[in-house]
Amino acid sequence: MAELENCKECGKLFVRVSSPYCPACLKKQEAQFEQVYRYIRQQEHRMATVSQVHEATDVSVNLIYQWIREGRLKPSIFQNLGYPCRSCGKMIQSGVLCEDCLKKLEHDIDQDEDERNAALKANRAKTYHTRGESRHN
């Protein structure tokens, strides 16, 4: 269902169908995408980094990152394009975290799980069960 919303880019009120951007900003972004894509398609620019593309086209680095995340610009074709890991900032080409941060997160989860299991085991060992005595007078 469509809702009234302020454009994420310009703040203008518009009826949102799917994108958080108003039609005017979407049109502007599409023109910027075409500019970036024309630039990196040229043989001499295929190995350009995001910062080089930004400097050559004056298109926002964050917008270029967004297009890479969305799969509109493919690092498999343009090998030096990437975006920062959400944890450490290292440049990556897929996912949200780099390999190092992903391994650290997995290690931390495993360690936490081991600690919880050890605590449960310790609590079970301290539990005493007694039989209830019946009183008959």
JSON list of C-alpha atoms in Angstrom, two decimals:
[
{"chain": "A", "resi": 1, "resn": "MET", "atom": "CA", "xyz": [0.00, 0.00, 0.00]},
{"chain": "A", "resi": 2, "resn": "ALA", "atom": "CA", "xyz": [1.32, 3.44, -0.91]},
{"chain": "A", "resi": 3, "resn": "GLU", "atom": "CA", "xyz": [2.16, 5.89, 1.90]},
{"chain": "A", "resi": 4, "resn": "LEU", "atom": "CA", "xyz": [3.11, 9.54, 2.15]},
{"chain": "A", "resi": 5, "resn": "GLU", "atom": "CA", "xyz": [6.80, 9.90, 2.94]},
{"chain": "A", "resi": 6, "resn": "ASN", "atom": "CA", "xyz": [9.61, 12.41, 2.73]},
{"chain": "A", "resi": 7, "resn": "CYS", "atom": "CA", "xyz": [12.21, 11.71, 0.05]},
{"chain": "A", "resi": 8, "resn": "LYS", "atom": "CA", "xyz": [15.42, 10.31, 1.51]},
{"chain": "A", "resi": 9, "resn": "GLU", "atom": "CA", "xyz": [17.42, 12.60, -0.79]},
{"chain": "A", "resi": 10, "resn": "CYS", "atom": "CA", "xyz": [15.63, 15.97, -1.04]},
{"chain": "A", "resi": 11, "resn": "GLY", "atom": "CA", "xyz": [13.06, 15.75, 1.77]},
{"chain": "A", "resi": 12, "resn": "LYS", "atom": "CA", "xyz": [10.12, 16.45, -0.55]},
{"chain": "A", "resi": 13, "resn": "LEU", "atom": "CA", "xyz": [6.82, 14.81, 0.42]},
{"chain": "A", "resi": 14, "resn": "PHE", "atom": "CA", "xyz": [5.71, 12.13, -2.08]},
{"chain": "A", "resi": 15, "resn": "VAL", "atom": "CA", "xyz": [3.60, 8.99, -2.33]},
{"chain": "A", "resi": 16, "resn": "ARG", "atom": "CA", "xyz": [5.98, 6.09, -1.72]},
{"chain": "A", "resi": 17, "resn": "VAL", "atom": "CA", "xyz": [5.30, 2.97, -3.71]},
{"chain": "A", "resi": 18, "resn": "SER", "atom": "CA", "xyz": [8.60, 1.13, -3.28]},
{"chain": "A", "resi": 19, "resn": "SER", "atom": "CA", "xyz": [11.64, 3.42, -3.31]},
{"chain": "A", "resi": 20, "resn": "PRO", "atom": "CA", "xyz": [12.45, 5.85, -0.49]},
{"chain": "A", "resi": 21, "resn": "TYR", "atom": "CA", "xyz": [13.25, 8.44, -3.18]},
{"chain": "A", "resi": 22, "resn": "CYS", "atom": "CA", "xyz": [10.80, 10.73, -4.97]},
{"chain": "A", "resi": 23, "resn": "PRO", "atom": "CA", "xyz": [10.41, 10.33, -8.76]},
{"chain": "A", "resi": 24, "resn": "ALA", "atom": "CA", "xyz": [12.59, 13.40, -9.45]},
{"chain": "A", "resi": 25, "resn": "CYS", "atom": "CA", "xyz": [15.46, 12.07, -7.32]},
{"chain": "A", "resi": 26, "resn": "LEU", "atom": "CA", "xyz": [15.10, 8.61, -8.86]},
{"chain": "A", "resi": 27, "resn": "LYS", "atom": "CA", "xyz": [15.41, 10.15, -12.30]},
{"chain": "A", "resi": 28, "resn": "LYS", "atom": "CA", "xyz": [18.50, 12.09, -11.19]},
{"chain": "A", "resi": 29, "resn": "GLN", "atom": "CA", "xyz": [20.04, 8.91, -9.71]},
{"chain": "A", "resi": 30, "resn": "GLU", "atom": "CA", "xyz": [19.35, 7.00, -12.91]},
{"chain": "A", "resi": 31, "resn": "ALA", "atom": "CA", "xyz": [21.17, 9.69, -14.91]},
{"chain": "A", "resi": 32, "resn": "GLN", "atom": "CA", "xyz": [24.08, 9.48, -12.45]},
{"chain": "A", "resi": 33, "resn": "PHE", "atom": "CA", "xyz": [24.13, 5.68, -12.76]},
{"chain": "A", "resi": 34, "resn": "GLU", "atom": "CA", "xyz": [24.35, 5.97, -16.54]},
{"chain": "A", "resi": 35, "resn": "GLN", "atom": "CA", "xyz": [27.22, 8.46, -16.16]},
{"chain": "A", "resi": 36, "resn": "VAL", "atom": "CA", "xyz": [29.11, 6.08, -13.83]},
{"chain": "A", "resi": 37, "resn": "TYR", "atom": "CA", "xyz": [28.39, 3.05, -15.99]},
{"chain": "A", "resi": 38, "resn": "ARG", "atom": "CA", "xyz": [29.58, 4.83, -19.16]},
{"chain": "A", "resi": 39, "resn": "TYR", "atom": "CA", "xyz": [32.78, 5.79, -17.36]},
{"chain": "A", "resi": 40, "resn": "ILE", "atom": "CA", "xyz": [33.68, 2.33, -16.02]},
{"chain": "A", "resi": 41, "resn": "ARG", "atom": "CA", "xyz": [32.69, 0.57, -19.26]},
{"chain": "A", "resi": 42, "resn": "GLN", "atom": "CA", "xyz": [35.55, 2.31, -21.03]},
{"chain": "A", "resi": 43, "resn": "GLN", "atom": "CA", "xyz": [38.50, -0.07, -21.32]},
{"chain": "A", "resi": 44, "resn": "GLU", "atom": "CA", "xyz": [40.94, 2.31, -19.61]},
{"chain": "A", "resi": 45, "resn": "HIS", "atom": "CA", "xyz": [38.62, 2.73, -16.59]},
{"chain": "A", "resi": 46, "resn": "ARG", "atom": "CA", "xyz": [37.55, -0.87, -15.95]},
{"chain": "A", "resi": 47, "resn": "MET", "atom": "CA", "xyz": [39.99, -1.20, -13.06]},
{"chain": "A", "resi": 48, "resn": "ALA", "atom": "CA", "xyz": [38.91, 2.08, -11.41]},
{"chain": "A", "resi": 49, "resn": "THR", "atom": "CA", "xyz": [38.22, 2.18, -7.69]},
{"chain": "A", "resi": 50, "resn": "VAL", "atom": "CA", "xyz": [35.11, 3.76, -6.17]},
{"chain": "A", "resi": 51, "resn": "SER", "atom": "CA", "xyz": [37.07, 6.88, -5.20]},
{"chain": "A", "resi": 52, "resn": "GLN", "atom": "CA", "xyz": [38.44, 7.20, -8.76]},
{"chain": "A", "resi": 53, "resn": "VAL", "atom": "CA", "xyz": [34.92, 6.82, -10.20]},
{"chain": "A", "resi": 54, "resn": "HIS", "atom": "CA", "xyz": [33.66, 9.43, -7.73]},
{"chain": "A", "resi": 55, "resn": "GLU", "atom": "CA", "xyz": [36.40, 11.89, -8.68]},
{"chain": "A", "resi": 56, "resn": "ALA", "atom": "CA", "xyz": [35.80, 11.39, -12.41]},
{"chain": "A", "resi": 57, "resn": "THR", "atom": "CA", "xyz": [31.99, 11.57, -12.30]},
{"chain": "A", "resi": 58, "resn": "ASP", "atom": "CA", "xyz": [31.28, 13.60, -9.13]},
{"chain": "A", "resi": 59, "resn": "VAL", "atom": "CA", "xyz": [28.68, 10.97, -8.15]},
{"chain": "A", "resi": 60, "resn": "SER", "atom": "CA", "xyz": [28.36, 10.32, -4.41]},
{"chain": "A", "resi": 61, "resn": "VAL", "atom": "CA", "xyz": [30.53, 7.51, -3.05]},
{"chain": "A", "resi": 62, "resn": "ASN", "atom": "CA", "xyz": [27.59, 6.26, -0.97]},
{"chain": "A", "resi": 63, "resn": "LEU", "atom": "CA", "xyz": [25.41, 6.05, -4.08]},
{"chain": "A", "resi": 64, "resn": "ILE", "atom": "CA", "xyz": [28.09, 4.04, -5.88]},
{"chain": "A", "resi": 65, "resn": "TYR", "atom": "CA", "xyz": [28.34, 1.73, -2.83]},
{"chain": "A", "resi": 66, "resn": "GLN", "atom": "CA", "xyz": [24.56, 1.32, -2.93]},
{"chain": "A", "resi": 67, "resn": "TRP", "atom": "CA", "xyz": [24.64, 0.26, -6.59]},
{"chain": "A", "resi": 68, "resn": "ILE", "atom": "CA", "xyz": [27.37, -2.28, -5.86]},
{"chain": "A", "resi": 69, "resn": "ARG", "atom": "CA", "xyz": [25.38, -3.72, -2.91]},
{"chain": "A", "resi": 70, "resn": "GLU", "atom": "CA", "xyz": [22.27, -3.89, -5.09]},
{"chain": "A", "resi": 71, "resn": "GLY", "atom": "CA", "xyz": [24.20, -5.72, -7.82]},
{"chain": "A", "resi": 72, "resn": "ARG", "atom": "CA", "xyz": [23.74, -2.99, -10.41]},
{"chain": "A", "resi": 73, "resn": "LEU", "atom": "CA", "xyz": [27.53, -2.58, -10.60]},
{"chain": "A", "resi": 74, "resn": "LYS", "atom": "CA", "xyz": [29.17, -5.99, -10.53]},
{"chain": "A", "resi": 75, "resn": "PRO", "atom": "CA", "xyz": [32.61, -6.43, -8.92]},
{"chain": "A", "resi": 76, "resn": "SER", "atom": "CA", "xyz": [32.99, -9.62, -10.98]},
{"chain": "A", "resi": 77, "resn": "ILE", "atom": "CA", "xyz": [33.20, -7.37, -14.05]},
{"chain": "A", "resi": 78, "resn": "PHE", "atom": "CA", "xyz": [34.72, -4.25, -12.44]},
{"chain": "A", "resi": 79, "resn": "GLN", "atom": "CA", "xyz": [37.16, -5.90, -10.05]},
{"chain": "A", "resi": 80, "resn": "ASN", "atom": "CA", "xyz": [38.30, -2.87, -8.06]},
{"chain": "A", "resi": 81, "resn": "LEU", "atom": "CA", "xyz": [34.79, -1.81, -7.06]},
{"chain": "A", "resi": 82, "resn": "GLY", "atom": "CA", "xyz": [33.70, -2.60, -3.53]},
{"chain": "A", "resi": 83, "resn": "TYR", "atom": "CA", "xyz": [32.14, -1.12, -0.42]},
{"chain": "A", "resi": 84, "resn": "PRO", "atom": "CA", "xyz": [33.20, -1.00, 3.23]},
{"chain": "A", "resi": 85, "resn": "CYS", "atom": "CA", "xyz": [32.62, -3.82, 5.73]},
{"chain": "A", "resi": 86, "resn": "ARG", "atom": "CA", "xyz": [30.00, -2.67, 8.25]},
{"chain": "A", "resi": 87, "resn": "SER", "atom": "CA", "xyz": [32.28, -3.61, 11.13]},
{"chain": "A", "resi": 88, "resn": "CYS", "atom": "CA", "xyz": [35.85, -2.62, 10.25]},
{"chain": "A", "resi": 89, "resn": "GLY", "atom": "CA", "xyz": [35.56, -0.63, 7.02]},
{"chain": "A", "resi": 90, "resn": "LYS", "atom": "CA", "xyz": [37.74, -2.94, 4.92]},
{"chain": "A", "resi": 91, "resn": "MET", "atom": "CA", "xyz": [36.63, -2.96, 1.27]},
{"chain": "A", "resi": 92, "resn": "ILE", "atom": "CA", "xyz": [34.49, -5.98, 0.32]},
{"chain": "A", "resi": 93, "resn": "GLN", "atom": "CA", "xyz": [32.58, -7.00, -2.79]},
{"chain": "A", "resi": 94, "resn": "SER", "atom": "CA", "xyz": [29.71, -9.00, -1.32]},
{"chain": "A", "resi": 95, "resn": "GLY", "atom": "CA", "xyz": [27.83, -9.50, 1.91]},
{"chain": "A", "resi": 96, "resn": "VAL", "atom": "CA", "xyz": [27.90, -7.16, 4.88]},
{"chain": "A", "resi": 97, "resn": "LEU", "atom": "CA", "xyz": [31.07, -8.24, 6.70]},
{"chain": "A", "resi": 98, "resn": "CYS", "atom": "CA", "xyz": [34.59, -9.02, 5.50]},
{"chain": "A", "resi": 99, "resn": "GLU", "atom": "CA", "xyz": [36.00, -12.54, 6.02]},
{"chain": "A", "resi": 100, "resn": "ASP", "atom": "CA", "xyz": [37.99, -11.50, 9.10]},
{"chain": "A", "resi": 101, "resn": "CYS", "atom": "CA", "xyz": [34.99, -9.90, 10.84]},
{"chain": "A", "resi": 102, "resn": "LEU", "atom": "CA", "xyz": [32.77, -12.83, 9.87]},
{"chain": "A", "resi": 103, "resn": "LYS", "atom": "CA", "xyz": [35.28, -15.30, 11.37]},
{"chain": "A", "resi": 104, "resn": "LYS", "atom": "CA", "xyz": [35.57, -13.19, 14.53]},
{"chain": "A", "resi": 105, "resn": "LEU", "atom": "CA", "xyz": [31.77, -13.06, 14.85]},
{"chain": "A", "resi": 106, "resn": "GLU", "atom": "CA", "xyz": [31.50, -16.83, 14.38]},
{"chain": "A", "resi": 107, "resn": "HIS", "atom": "CA", "xyz": [34.25, -17.36, 16.96]},
{"chain": "A", "resi": 108, "resn": "ASP", "atom": "CA", "xyz": [32.51, -15.04, 19.43]},
{"chain": "A", "resi": 109, "resn": "ILE", "atom": "CA", "xyz": [29.20, -16.86, 18.93]},
{"chain": "A", "resi": 110, "resn": "ASP", "atom": "CA", "xyz": [30.87, -20.26, 19.42]},
{"chain": "A", "resi": 111, "resn": "GLN", "atom": "CA", "xyz": [32.66, -18.99, 22.54]},
{"chain": "A", "resi": 112, "resn": "ASP", "atom": "CA", "xyz": [29.41, -17.59, 23.96]},
{"chain": "A", "resi": 113, "resn": "GLU", "atom": "CA", "xyz": [27.65, -20.88, 23.27]},
{"chain": "A", "resi": 114, "resn": "ASP", "atom": "CA", "xyz": [30.45, -22.81, 25.00]},
{"chain": "A", "resi": 115, "resn": "GLU", "atom": "CA", "xyz": [30.22, -20.50, 28.02]},
{"chain": "A", "resi": 116, "resn": "ARG", "atom": "CA", "xyz": [26.45, -20.96, 28.22]},
{"chain": "A", "resi": 117, "resn": "ASN", "atom": "CA", "xyz": [26.77, -24.72, 27.99]},
{"chain": "A", "resi": 118, "resn": "ALA", "atom": "CA", "xyz": [29.43, -24.72, 30.72]},
{"chain": "A", "resi": 119, "resn": "ALA", "atom": "CA", "xyz": [27.21, -22.58, 32.96]},
{"chain": "A", "resi": 120, "resn": "LEU", "atom": "CA", "xyz": [24.24, -24.90, 32.39]},
{"chain": "A", "resi": 121, "resn": "LYS", "atom": "CA", "xyz": [26.38, -27.92, 33.18]},
{"chain": "A", "resi": 122, "resn": "ALA", "atom": "CA", "xyz": [27.68, -26.26, 36.36]},
{"chain": "A", "resi": 123, "resn": "ASN", "atom": "CA", "xyz": [24.14, -25.39, 37.46]},
{"chain": "A", "resi": 124, "resn": "ARG", "atom": "CA", "xyz": [23.00, -28.97, 36.90]},
{"chain": "A", "resi": 125, "resn": "ALA", "atom": "CA", "xyz": [25.88, -30.30, 39.00]},
{"chain": "A", "resi": 126, "resn": "LYS", "atom": "CA", "xyz": [24.87, -28.04, 41.92]},
{"chain": "A", "resi": 127, "resn": "THR", "atom": "CA", "xyz": [21.26, -29.15, 41.90]},
{"chain": "A", "resi": 128, "resn": "TYR", "atom": "CA", "xyz": [20.35, -31.52, 44.71]},
{"chain": "A", "resi": 129, "resn": "HIS", "atom": "CA", "xyz": [17.31, -33.70, 44.68]},
{"chain": "A", "resi": 130, "resn": "THR", "atom": "CA", "xyz": [15.82, -35.05, 47.89]},
{"chain": "A", "resi": 131, "resn": "ARG", "atom": "CA", "xyz": [12.95, -37.36, 48.48]},
{"chain": "A", "resi": 132, "resn": "GLY", "atom": "CA", "xyz": [10.03, -35.93, 50.31]},
{"chain": "A", "resi": 133, "resn": "GLU", "atom": "CA", "xyz": [9.18, -37.64, 53.58]},
{"chain": "A", "resi": 134, "resn": "SER", "atom": "CA", "xyz": [5.58, -38.29, 54.33]},
{"chain": "A", "resi": 135, "resn": "ARG", "atom": "CA", "xyz": [4.31, -37.44, 57.79]},
{"chain": "A", "resi": 136, "resn": "HIS", "atom": "CA", "xyz": [1.80, -39.67, 59.41]},
{"chain": "A", "resi": 137, "resn": "ASN", "atom": "CA", "xyz": [0.52, -38.84, 62.87]}
]
